[in-house]
Coordinates of C-alpha atoms in Angstrom, one line a residue:
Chain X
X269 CA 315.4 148.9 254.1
X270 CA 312.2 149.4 255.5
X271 CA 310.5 146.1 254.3
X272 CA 306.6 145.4 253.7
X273 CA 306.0 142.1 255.3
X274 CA 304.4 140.7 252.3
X275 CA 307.7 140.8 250.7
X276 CA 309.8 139.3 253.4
X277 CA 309.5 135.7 252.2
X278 CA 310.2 136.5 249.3
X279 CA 313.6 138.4 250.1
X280 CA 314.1 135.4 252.4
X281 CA 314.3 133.0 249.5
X282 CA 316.6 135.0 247.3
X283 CA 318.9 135.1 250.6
X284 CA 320.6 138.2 249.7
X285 CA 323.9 137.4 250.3
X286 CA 323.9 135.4 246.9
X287 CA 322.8 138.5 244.6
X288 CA 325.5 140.3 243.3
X289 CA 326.1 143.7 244.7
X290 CA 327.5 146.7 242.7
X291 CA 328.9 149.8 245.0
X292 CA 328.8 152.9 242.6
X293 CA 331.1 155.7 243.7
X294 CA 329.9 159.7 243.7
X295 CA 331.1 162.5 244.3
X296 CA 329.0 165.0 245.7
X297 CA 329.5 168.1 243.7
X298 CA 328.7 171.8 244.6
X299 CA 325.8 172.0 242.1
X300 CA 324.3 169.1 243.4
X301 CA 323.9 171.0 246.9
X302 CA 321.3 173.4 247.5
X303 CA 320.6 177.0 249.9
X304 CA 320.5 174.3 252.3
X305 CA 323.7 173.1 252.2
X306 CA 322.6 169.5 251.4
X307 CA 322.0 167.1 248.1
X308 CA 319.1 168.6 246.6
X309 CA 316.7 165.3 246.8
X310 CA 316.1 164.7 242.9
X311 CA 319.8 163.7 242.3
X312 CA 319.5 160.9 244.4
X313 CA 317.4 159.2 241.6
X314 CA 319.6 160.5 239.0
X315 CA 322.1 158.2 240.7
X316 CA 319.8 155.4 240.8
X317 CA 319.7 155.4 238.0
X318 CA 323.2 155.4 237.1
X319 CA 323.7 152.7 239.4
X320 CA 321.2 150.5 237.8
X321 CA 322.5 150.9 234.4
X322 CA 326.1 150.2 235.5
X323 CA 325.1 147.5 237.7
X324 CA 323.8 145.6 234.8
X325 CA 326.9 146.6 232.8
X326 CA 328.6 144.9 235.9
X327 CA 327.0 141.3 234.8
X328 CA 327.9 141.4 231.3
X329 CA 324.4 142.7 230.6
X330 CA 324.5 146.3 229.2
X331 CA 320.8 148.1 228.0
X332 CA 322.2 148.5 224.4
X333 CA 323.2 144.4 224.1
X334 CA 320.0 143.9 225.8
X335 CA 317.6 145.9 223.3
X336 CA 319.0 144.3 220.4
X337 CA 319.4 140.5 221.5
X338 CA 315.7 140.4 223.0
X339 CA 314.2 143.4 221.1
X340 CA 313.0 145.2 224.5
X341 CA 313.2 148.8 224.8
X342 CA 315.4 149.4 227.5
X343 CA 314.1 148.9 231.2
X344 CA 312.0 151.7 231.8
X345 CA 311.1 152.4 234.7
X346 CA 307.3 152.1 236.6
X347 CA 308.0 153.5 240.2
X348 CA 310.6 154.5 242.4
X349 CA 310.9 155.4 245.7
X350 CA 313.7 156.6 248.2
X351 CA 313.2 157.5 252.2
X352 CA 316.2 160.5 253.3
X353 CA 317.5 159.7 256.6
X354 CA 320.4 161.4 256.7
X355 CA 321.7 164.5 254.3
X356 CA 324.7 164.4 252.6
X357 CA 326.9 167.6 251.5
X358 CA 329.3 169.3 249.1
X359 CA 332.5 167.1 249.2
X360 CA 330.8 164.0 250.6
X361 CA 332.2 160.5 248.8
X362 CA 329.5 158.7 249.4
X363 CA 328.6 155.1 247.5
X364 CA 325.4 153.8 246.4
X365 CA 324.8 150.1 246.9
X366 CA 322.4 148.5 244.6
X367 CA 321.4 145.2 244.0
X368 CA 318.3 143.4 242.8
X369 CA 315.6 143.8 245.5
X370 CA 313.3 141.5 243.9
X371 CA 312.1 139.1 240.6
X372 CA 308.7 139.6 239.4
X373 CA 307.2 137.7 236.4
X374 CA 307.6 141.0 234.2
X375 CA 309.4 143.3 236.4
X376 CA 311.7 143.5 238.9
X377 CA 313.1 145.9 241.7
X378 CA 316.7 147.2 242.4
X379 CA 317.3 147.9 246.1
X380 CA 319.8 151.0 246.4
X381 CA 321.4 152.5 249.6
X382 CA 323.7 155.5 249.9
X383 CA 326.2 154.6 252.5
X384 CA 328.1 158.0 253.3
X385 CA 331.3 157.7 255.5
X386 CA 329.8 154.5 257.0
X387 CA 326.1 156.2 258.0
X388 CA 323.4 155.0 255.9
X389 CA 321.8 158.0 254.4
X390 CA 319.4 157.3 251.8
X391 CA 317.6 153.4 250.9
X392 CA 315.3 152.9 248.0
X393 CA 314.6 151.2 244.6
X394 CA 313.3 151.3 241.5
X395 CA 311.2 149.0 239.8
X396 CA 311.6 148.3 236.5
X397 CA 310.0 146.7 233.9
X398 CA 310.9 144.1 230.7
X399 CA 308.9 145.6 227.6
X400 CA 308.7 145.1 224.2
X401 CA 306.6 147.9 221.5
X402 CA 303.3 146.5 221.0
X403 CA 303.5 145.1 216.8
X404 CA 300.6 147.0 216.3
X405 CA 300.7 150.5 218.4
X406 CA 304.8 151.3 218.5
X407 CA 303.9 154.1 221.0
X408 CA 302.7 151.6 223.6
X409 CA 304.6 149.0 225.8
X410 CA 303.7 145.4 226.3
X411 CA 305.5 143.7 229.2
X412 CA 306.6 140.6 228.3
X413 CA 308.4 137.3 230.8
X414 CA 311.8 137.9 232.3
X415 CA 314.2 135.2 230.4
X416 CA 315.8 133.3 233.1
X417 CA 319.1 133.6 231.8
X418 CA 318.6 137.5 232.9
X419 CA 318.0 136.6 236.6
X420 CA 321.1 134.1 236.8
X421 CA 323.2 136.6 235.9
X422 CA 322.7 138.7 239.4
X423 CA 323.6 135.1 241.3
Chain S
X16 CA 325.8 192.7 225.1
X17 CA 329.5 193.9 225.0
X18 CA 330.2 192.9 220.8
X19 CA 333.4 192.9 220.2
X20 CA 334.3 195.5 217.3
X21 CA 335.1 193.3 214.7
X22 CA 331.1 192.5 214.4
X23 CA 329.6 196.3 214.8
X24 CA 329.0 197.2 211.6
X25 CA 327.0 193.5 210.7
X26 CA 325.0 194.0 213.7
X27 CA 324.6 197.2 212.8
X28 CA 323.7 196.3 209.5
X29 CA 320.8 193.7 211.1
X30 CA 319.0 196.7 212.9
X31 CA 318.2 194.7 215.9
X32 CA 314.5 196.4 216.0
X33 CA 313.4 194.5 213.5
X34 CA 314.7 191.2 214.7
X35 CA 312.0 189.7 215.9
X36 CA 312.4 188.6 220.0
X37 CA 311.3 185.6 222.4
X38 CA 310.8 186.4 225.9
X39 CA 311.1 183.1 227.9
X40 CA 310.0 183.4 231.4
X41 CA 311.1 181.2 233.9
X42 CA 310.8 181.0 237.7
X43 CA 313.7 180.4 239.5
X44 CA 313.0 177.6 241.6
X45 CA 314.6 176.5 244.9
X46 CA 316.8 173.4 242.8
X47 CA 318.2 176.2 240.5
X48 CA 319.9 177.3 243.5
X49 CA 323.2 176.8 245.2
X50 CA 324.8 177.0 248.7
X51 CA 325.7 180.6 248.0
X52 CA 321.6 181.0 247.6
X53 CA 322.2 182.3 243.6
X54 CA 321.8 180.8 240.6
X55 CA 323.9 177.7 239.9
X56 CA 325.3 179.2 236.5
X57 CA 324.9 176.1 234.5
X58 CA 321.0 176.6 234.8
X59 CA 321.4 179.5 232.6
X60 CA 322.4 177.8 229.4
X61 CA 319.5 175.4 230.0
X62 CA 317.2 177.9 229.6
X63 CA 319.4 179.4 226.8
X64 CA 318.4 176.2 225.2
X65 CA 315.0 176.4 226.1
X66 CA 314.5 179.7 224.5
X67 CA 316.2 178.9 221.2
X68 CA 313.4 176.4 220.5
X69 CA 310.7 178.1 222.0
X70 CA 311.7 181.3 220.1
X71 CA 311.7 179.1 216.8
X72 CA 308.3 177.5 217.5
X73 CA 307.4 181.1 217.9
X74 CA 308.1 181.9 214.7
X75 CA 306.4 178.3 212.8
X76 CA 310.0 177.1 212.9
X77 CA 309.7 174.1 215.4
X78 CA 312.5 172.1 215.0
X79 CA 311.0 168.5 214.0
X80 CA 309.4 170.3 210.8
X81 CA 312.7 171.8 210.2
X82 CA 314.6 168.1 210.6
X83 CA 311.8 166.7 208.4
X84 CA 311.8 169.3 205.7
X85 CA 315.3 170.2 205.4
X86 CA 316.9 167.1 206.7
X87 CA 319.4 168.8 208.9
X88 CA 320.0 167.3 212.4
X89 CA 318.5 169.4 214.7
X90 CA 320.5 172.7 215.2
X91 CA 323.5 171.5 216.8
X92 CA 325.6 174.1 219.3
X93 CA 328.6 175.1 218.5
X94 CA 329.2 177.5 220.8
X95 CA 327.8 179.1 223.8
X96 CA 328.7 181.9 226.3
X97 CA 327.6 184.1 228.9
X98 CA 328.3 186.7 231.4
X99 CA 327.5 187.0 234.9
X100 CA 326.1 190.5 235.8
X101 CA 324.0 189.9 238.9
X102 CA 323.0 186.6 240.7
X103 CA 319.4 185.8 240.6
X104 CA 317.9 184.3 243.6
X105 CA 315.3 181.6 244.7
X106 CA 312.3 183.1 243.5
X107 CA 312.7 185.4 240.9
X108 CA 310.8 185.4 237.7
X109 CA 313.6 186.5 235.0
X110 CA 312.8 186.8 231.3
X111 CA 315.3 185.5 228.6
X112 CA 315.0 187.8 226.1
X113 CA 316.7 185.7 222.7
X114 CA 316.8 187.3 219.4
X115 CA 319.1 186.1 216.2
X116 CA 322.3 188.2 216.9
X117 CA 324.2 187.3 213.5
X118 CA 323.4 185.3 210.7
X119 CA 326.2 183.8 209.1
X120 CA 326.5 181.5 205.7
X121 CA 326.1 177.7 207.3
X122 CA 325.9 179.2 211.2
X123 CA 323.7 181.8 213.2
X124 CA 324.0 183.2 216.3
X125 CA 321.2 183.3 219.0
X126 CA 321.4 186.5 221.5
X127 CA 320.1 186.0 225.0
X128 CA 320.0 188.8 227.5
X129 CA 318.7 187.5 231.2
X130 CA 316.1 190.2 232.6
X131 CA 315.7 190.3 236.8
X132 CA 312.9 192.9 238.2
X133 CA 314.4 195.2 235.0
X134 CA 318.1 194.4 236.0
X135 CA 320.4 192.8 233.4
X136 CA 321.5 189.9 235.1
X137 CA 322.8 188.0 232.4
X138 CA 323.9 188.1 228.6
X139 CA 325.1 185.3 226.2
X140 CA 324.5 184.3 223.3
X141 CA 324.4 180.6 221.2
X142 CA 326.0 179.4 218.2
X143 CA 324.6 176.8 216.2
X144 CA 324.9 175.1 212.8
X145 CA 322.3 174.0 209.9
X146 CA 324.2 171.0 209.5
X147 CA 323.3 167.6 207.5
X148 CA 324.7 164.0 208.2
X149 CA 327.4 162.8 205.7
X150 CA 325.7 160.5 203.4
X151 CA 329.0 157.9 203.7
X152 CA 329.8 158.9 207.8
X153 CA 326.3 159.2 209.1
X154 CA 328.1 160.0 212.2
X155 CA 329.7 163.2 210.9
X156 CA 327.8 166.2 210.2
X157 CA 328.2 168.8 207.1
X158 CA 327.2 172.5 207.3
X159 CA 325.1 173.3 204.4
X160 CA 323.9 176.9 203.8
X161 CA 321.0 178.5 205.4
X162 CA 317.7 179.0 203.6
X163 CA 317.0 182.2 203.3
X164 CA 313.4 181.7 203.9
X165 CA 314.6 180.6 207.5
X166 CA 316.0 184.0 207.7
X167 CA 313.0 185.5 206.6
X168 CA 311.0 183.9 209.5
X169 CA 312.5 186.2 212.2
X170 CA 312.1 189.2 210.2
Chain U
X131 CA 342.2 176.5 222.8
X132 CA 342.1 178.9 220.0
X133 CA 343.7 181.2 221.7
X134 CA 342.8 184.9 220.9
X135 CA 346.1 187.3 219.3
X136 CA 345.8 189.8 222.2
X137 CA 346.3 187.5 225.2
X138 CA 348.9 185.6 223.1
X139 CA 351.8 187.7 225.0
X140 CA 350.4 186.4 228.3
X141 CA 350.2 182.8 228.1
X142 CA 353.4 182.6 226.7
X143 CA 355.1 184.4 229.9
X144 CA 353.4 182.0 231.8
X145 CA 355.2 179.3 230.2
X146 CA 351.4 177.0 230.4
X147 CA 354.3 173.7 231.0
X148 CA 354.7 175.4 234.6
X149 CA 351.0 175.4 235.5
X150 CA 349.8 172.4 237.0
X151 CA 346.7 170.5 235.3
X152 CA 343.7 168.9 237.0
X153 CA 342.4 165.9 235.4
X154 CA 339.0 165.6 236.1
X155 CA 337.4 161.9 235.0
X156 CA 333.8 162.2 234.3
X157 CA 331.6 159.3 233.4
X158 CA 328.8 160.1 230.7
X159 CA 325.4 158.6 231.8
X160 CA 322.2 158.1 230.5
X161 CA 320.6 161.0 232.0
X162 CA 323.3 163.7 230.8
X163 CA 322.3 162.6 227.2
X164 CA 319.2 164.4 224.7
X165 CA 317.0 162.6 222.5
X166 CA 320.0 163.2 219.5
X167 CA 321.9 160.5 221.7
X168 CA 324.3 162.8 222.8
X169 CA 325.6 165.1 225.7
X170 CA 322.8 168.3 226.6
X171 CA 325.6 170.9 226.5
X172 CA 324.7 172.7 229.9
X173 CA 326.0 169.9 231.4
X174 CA 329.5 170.8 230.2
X175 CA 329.9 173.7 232.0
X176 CA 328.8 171.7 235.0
X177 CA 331.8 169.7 235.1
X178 CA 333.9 172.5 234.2
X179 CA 332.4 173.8 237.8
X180 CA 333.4 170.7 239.7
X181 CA 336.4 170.4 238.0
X182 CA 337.6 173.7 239.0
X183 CA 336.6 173.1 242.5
X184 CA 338.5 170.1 242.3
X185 CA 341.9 172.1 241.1
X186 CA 341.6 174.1 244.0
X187 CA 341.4 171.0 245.9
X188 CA 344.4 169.3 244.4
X189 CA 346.4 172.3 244.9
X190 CA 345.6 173.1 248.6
X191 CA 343.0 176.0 248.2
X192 CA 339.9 174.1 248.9
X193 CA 337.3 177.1 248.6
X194 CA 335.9 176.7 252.7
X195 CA 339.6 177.4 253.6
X196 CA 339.6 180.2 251.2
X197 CA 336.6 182.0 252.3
X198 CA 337.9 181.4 256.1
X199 CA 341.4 182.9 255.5
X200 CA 340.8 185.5 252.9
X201 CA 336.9 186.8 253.7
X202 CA 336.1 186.2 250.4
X203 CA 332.5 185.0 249.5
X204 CA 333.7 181.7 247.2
X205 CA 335.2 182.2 243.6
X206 CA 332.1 183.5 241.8
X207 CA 331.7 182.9 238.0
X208 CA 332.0 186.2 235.8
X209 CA 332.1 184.4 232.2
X210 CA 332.0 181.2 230.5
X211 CA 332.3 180.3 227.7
X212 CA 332.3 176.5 225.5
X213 CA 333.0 175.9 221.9
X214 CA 331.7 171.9 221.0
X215 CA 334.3 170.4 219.0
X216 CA 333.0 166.9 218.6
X217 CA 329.6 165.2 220.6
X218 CA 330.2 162.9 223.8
X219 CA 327.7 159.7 224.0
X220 CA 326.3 157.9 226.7
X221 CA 329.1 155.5 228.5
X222 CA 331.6 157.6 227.0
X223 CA 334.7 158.8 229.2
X224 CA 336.2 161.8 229.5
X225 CA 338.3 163.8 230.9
X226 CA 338.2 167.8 231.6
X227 CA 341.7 169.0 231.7
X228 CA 341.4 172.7 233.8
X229 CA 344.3 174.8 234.0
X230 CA 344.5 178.3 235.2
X231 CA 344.6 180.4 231.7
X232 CA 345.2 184.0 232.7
X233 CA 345.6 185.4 235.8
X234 CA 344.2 188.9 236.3
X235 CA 344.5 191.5 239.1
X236 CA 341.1 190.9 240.6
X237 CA 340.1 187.7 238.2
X238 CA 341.5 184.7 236.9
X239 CA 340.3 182.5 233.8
X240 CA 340.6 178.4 234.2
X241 CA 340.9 177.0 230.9
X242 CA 339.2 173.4 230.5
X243 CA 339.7 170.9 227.8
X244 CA 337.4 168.1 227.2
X245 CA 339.4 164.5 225.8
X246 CA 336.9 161.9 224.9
X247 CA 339.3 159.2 224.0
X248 CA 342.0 161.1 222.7
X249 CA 339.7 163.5 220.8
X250 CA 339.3 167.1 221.8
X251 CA 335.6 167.3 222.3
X252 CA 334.9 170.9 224.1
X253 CA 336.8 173.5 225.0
X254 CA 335.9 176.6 227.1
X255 CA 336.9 178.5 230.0
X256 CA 335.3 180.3 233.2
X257 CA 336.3 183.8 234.6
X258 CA 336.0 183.7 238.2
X259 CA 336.8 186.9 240.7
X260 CA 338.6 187.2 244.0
X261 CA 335.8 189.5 246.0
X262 CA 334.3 190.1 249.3
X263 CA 331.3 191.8 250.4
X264 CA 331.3 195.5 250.8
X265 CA 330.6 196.3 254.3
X266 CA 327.8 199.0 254.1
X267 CA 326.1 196.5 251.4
X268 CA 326.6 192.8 252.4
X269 CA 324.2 191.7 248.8
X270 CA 326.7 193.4 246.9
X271 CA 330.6 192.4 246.1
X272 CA 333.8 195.1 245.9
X273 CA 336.5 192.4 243.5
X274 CA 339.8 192.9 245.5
X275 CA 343.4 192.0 244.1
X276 CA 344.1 188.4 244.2
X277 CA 347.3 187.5 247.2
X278 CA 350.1 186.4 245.5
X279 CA 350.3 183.2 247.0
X280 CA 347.8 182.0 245.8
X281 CA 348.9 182.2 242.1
X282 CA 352.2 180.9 243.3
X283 CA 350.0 177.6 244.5
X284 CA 349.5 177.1 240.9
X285 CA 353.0 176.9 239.6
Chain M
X208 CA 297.0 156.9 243.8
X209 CA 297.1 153.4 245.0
X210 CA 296.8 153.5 248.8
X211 CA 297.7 151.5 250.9
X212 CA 295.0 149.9 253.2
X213 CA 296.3 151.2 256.7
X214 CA 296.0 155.1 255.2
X215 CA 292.3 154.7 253.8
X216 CA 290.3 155.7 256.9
X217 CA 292.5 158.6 257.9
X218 CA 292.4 160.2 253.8
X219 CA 288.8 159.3 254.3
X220 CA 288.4 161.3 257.1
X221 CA 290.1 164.4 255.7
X222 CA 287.7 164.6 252.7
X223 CA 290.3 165.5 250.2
X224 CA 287.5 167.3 248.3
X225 CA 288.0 169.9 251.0
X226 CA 291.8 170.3 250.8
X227 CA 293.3 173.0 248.4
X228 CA 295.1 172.0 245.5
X229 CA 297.5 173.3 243.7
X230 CA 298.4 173.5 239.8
X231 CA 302.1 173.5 238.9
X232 CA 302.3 174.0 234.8
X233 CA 305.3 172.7 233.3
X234 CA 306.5 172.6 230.0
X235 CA 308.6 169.7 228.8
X236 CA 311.9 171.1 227.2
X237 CA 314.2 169.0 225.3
X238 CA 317.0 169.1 228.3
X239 CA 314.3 167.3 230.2
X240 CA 313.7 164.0 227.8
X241 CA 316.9 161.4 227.3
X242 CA 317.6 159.0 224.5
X243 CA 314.3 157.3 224.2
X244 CA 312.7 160.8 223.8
X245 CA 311.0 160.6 227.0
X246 CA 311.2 162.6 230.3
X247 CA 314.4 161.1 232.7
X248 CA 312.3 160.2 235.6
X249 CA 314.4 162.3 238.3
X250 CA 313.1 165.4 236.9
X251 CA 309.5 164.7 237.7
X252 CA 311.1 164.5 241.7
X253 CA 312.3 168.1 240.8
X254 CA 308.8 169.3 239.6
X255 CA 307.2 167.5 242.9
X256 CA 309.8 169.8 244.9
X257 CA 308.4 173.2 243.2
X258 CA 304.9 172.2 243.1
X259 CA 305.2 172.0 247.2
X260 CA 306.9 175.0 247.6
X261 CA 304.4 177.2 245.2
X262 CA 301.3 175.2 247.3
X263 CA 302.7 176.8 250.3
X264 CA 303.5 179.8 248.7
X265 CA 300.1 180.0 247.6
X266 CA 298.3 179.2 250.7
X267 CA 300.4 182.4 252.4
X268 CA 303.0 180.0 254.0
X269 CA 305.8 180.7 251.7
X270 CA 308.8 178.8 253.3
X271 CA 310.8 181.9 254.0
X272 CA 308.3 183.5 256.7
X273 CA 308.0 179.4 258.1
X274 CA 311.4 179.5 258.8
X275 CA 311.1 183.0 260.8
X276 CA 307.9 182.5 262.5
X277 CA 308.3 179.0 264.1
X278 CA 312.3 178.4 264.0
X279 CA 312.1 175.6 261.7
X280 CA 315.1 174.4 259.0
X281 CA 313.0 174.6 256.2
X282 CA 310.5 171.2 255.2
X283 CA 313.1 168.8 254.9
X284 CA 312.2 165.8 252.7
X285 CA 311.7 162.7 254.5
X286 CA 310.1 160.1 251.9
X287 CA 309.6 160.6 247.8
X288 CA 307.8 157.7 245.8
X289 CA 306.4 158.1 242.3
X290 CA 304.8 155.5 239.9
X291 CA 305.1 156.2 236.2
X292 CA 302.1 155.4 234.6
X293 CA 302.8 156.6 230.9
X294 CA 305.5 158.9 229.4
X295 CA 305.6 162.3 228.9
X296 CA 307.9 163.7 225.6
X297 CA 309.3 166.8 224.4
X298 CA 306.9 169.9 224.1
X299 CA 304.1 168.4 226.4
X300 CA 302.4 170.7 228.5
X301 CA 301.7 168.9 232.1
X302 CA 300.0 169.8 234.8
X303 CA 301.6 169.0 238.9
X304 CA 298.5 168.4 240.8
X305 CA 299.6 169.2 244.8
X306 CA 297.4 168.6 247.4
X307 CA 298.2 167.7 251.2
X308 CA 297.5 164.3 251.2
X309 CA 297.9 163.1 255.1
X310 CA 298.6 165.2 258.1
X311 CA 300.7 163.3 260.9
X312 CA 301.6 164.9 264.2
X313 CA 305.5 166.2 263.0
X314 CA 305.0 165.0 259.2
X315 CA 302.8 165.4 256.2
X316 CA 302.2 164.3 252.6
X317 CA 302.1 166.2 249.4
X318 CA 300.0 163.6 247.2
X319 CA 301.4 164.7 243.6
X320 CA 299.4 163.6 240.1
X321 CA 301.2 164.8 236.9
X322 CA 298.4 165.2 234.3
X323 CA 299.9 165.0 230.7
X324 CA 297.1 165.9 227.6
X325 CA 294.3 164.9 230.3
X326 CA 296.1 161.2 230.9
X327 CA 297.3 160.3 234.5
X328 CA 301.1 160.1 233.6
X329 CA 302.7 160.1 237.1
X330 CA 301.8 159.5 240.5
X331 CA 303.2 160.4 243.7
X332 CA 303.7 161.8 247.0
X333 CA 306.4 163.7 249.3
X334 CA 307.0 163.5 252.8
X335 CA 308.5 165.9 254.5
X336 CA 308.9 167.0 258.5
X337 CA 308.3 169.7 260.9
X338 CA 311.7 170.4 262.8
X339 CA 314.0 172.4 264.3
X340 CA 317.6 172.4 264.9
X341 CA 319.0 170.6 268.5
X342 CA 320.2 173.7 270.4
X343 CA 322.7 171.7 271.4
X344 CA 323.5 169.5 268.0
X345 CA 322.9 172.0 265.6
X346 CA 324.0 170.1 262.5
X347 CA 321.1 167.4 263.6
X348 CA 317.3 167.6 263.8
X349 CA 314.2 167.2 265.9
X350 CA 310.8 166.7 264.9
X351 CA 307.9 169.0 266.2
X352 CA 304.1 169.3 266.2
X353 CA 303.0 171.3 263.6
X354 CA 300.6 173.8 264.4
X355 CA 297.1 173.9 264.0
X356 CA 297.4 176.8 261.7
X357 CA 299.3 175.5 259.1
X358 CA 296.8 172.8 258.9
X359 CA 293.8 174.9 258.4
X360 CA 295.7 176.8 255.8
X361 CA 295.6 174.7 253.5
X362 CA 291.1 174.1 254.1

């Protein structure tokens, strides 16, 4: 992926070949095609998405054990971004690679590529956030430390 | 809609004109769309959905009053159909014209005719239940009879 | 299914044991599920689409081939239909079973079955025609008899 | 929208105040919003896709005529990026705010704000591509010049 430099030393440090990497497998369907003839952009994030959650299932750490062992609301999400270099279509297999891009105090990204028949066709990430309700406004979101337990889990 | 003969004489007996009708319109955007340039057909249901609640906010029946007043679920589907006519295309702006079809004791059915430029391009209808959860199975649900002042509404 | 008196005559000659099944394993995601926690039914009839693009597949008809060899324009849907037996939940699998139902002269219906861990959840069916375009009016299709070979690819 | 540094002088010089926008109204329908009642974040990507389709559309360069006038595939997507700023629920009437946010030699930006209730609720842009097919690759793409035209259509 197309890093900022301000990030490098960062990724540097993590040396990526020690996060864990989950491969999620689609299918791509007919629906998910458009009069184009190629994945209609949107369900790339949908599968993002997916990936996420069942990369964390991976680790032993599904969203529902999550919410109720440290009372956060799930990991939503604060941006996401994906660059298209190459299309996929109706019948592809293709996988999407994920693993964490990134530990921030409070948040922290996922890195995601589509890999389709061996061509790299789409790299992102998400960027997600650990939240709790605020005590006194249960509409609003208060983002609280990453336990450190959470980021060992990805080594 | 082709109504099979067993239920003539009931929606006979409902004289549709004075059923009141929702027209939904929606644009048919480029994403609703397939390789084959129409419709992909699972779209239509979604607005089916749409236009249920929309056509019951029409009437001062939004659903969260309804799950707070009655205590029923929601209106859970039971059953959903539709027939293809003619595809509708990138583009169009088609009407979903929704109407209560039937009323039954615990169940109703929710007409929905699909309007393109005047040509019927599709025609379904939704079944769905005024339903309760089980005081001892929360996760179970138990029909319970309609209100008749929920009848009334559409009237 | 509940299988309606009149065709009753019909599945029985075709003996359903004969037909081949497709198994189609879908995974339930976060993103296919409504604020009631539980599957938006549209998407149902989505993977009642893949999966019968999928039975082709497994039986050697993938739909390009089809369209190559025969000049028809794909398998469009006519009818669909869904009746929700029980809800599916996030993380839940299931399987669509598809099997052809009925054939026709100039349509066919594919039955699908949705198991969610041994519990029927959904079933339904689509109607989908054999048809080409008519010469003089390419936008519009002329339904044609369906080869017999391709039934047979079934049995 | 937070911009990065390298980008400032060139929005600068295009005086967005000059630059058409455009107003995409959606409505929030329940098929839209996931378990924790919110919208699932692809779907804002889908709403960014119409919004720059109905900007063209409305500036007289409907995507259609582009295609027949200059022999390009359509505006392939290149880059999509949204930040999520607050959520947006069931029923909530949001306004897509398009404008052209950077013109590039081959590529451009669609800067999108989604405006929920008068509160910034998403940010974002698209970037998509001026090309054509190779004549002698046609299932690959090459990036053009766009013309001055479409430029000043949108001043």
């Amino acid at each position: 992926m197309r890093v900022p430099p301000k990030r490098g030393a960062i990724i540097q440090r993590l040396r990526l070949e020690q996060v864990k990497i989950y491969r999620h497998n689609v299918t791509v369907h007919w629906g998910d095609t458009d009069p184009a003839k190629i994945v209609f952009y949107p369900n790339y994030f949908e599968w993002f998405d997916q990936s996420t959650r069942l990369y964390f299932d991976s680790v032993g750490l599904d969203w529902d054990s999550l919410v109720r062992k440290y009372g956060i609301v799930g990991l939503p999400i604060v941006e996401a971004k994906a660059r298209f270099l190459a299309p996929c279509k109706f019948r592809d297999e293709i996988v999407v690679e994920s693993r964490i891009g990134k530990w921030n105090d409070k948040t922290f990204e996922v890195s995601h590529a589509v890999v389709n028949g061996g061509v790299r066709a789409v790299e992102g990430y998400e960027i997600r956030v650990w939240a709790q309700r605020k005590p006194d406004e249960p509409d609003r979101l208060k983002a609280i430390p990453i336990p450190a337990e959470i980021r060992s889990a990805f080594e």
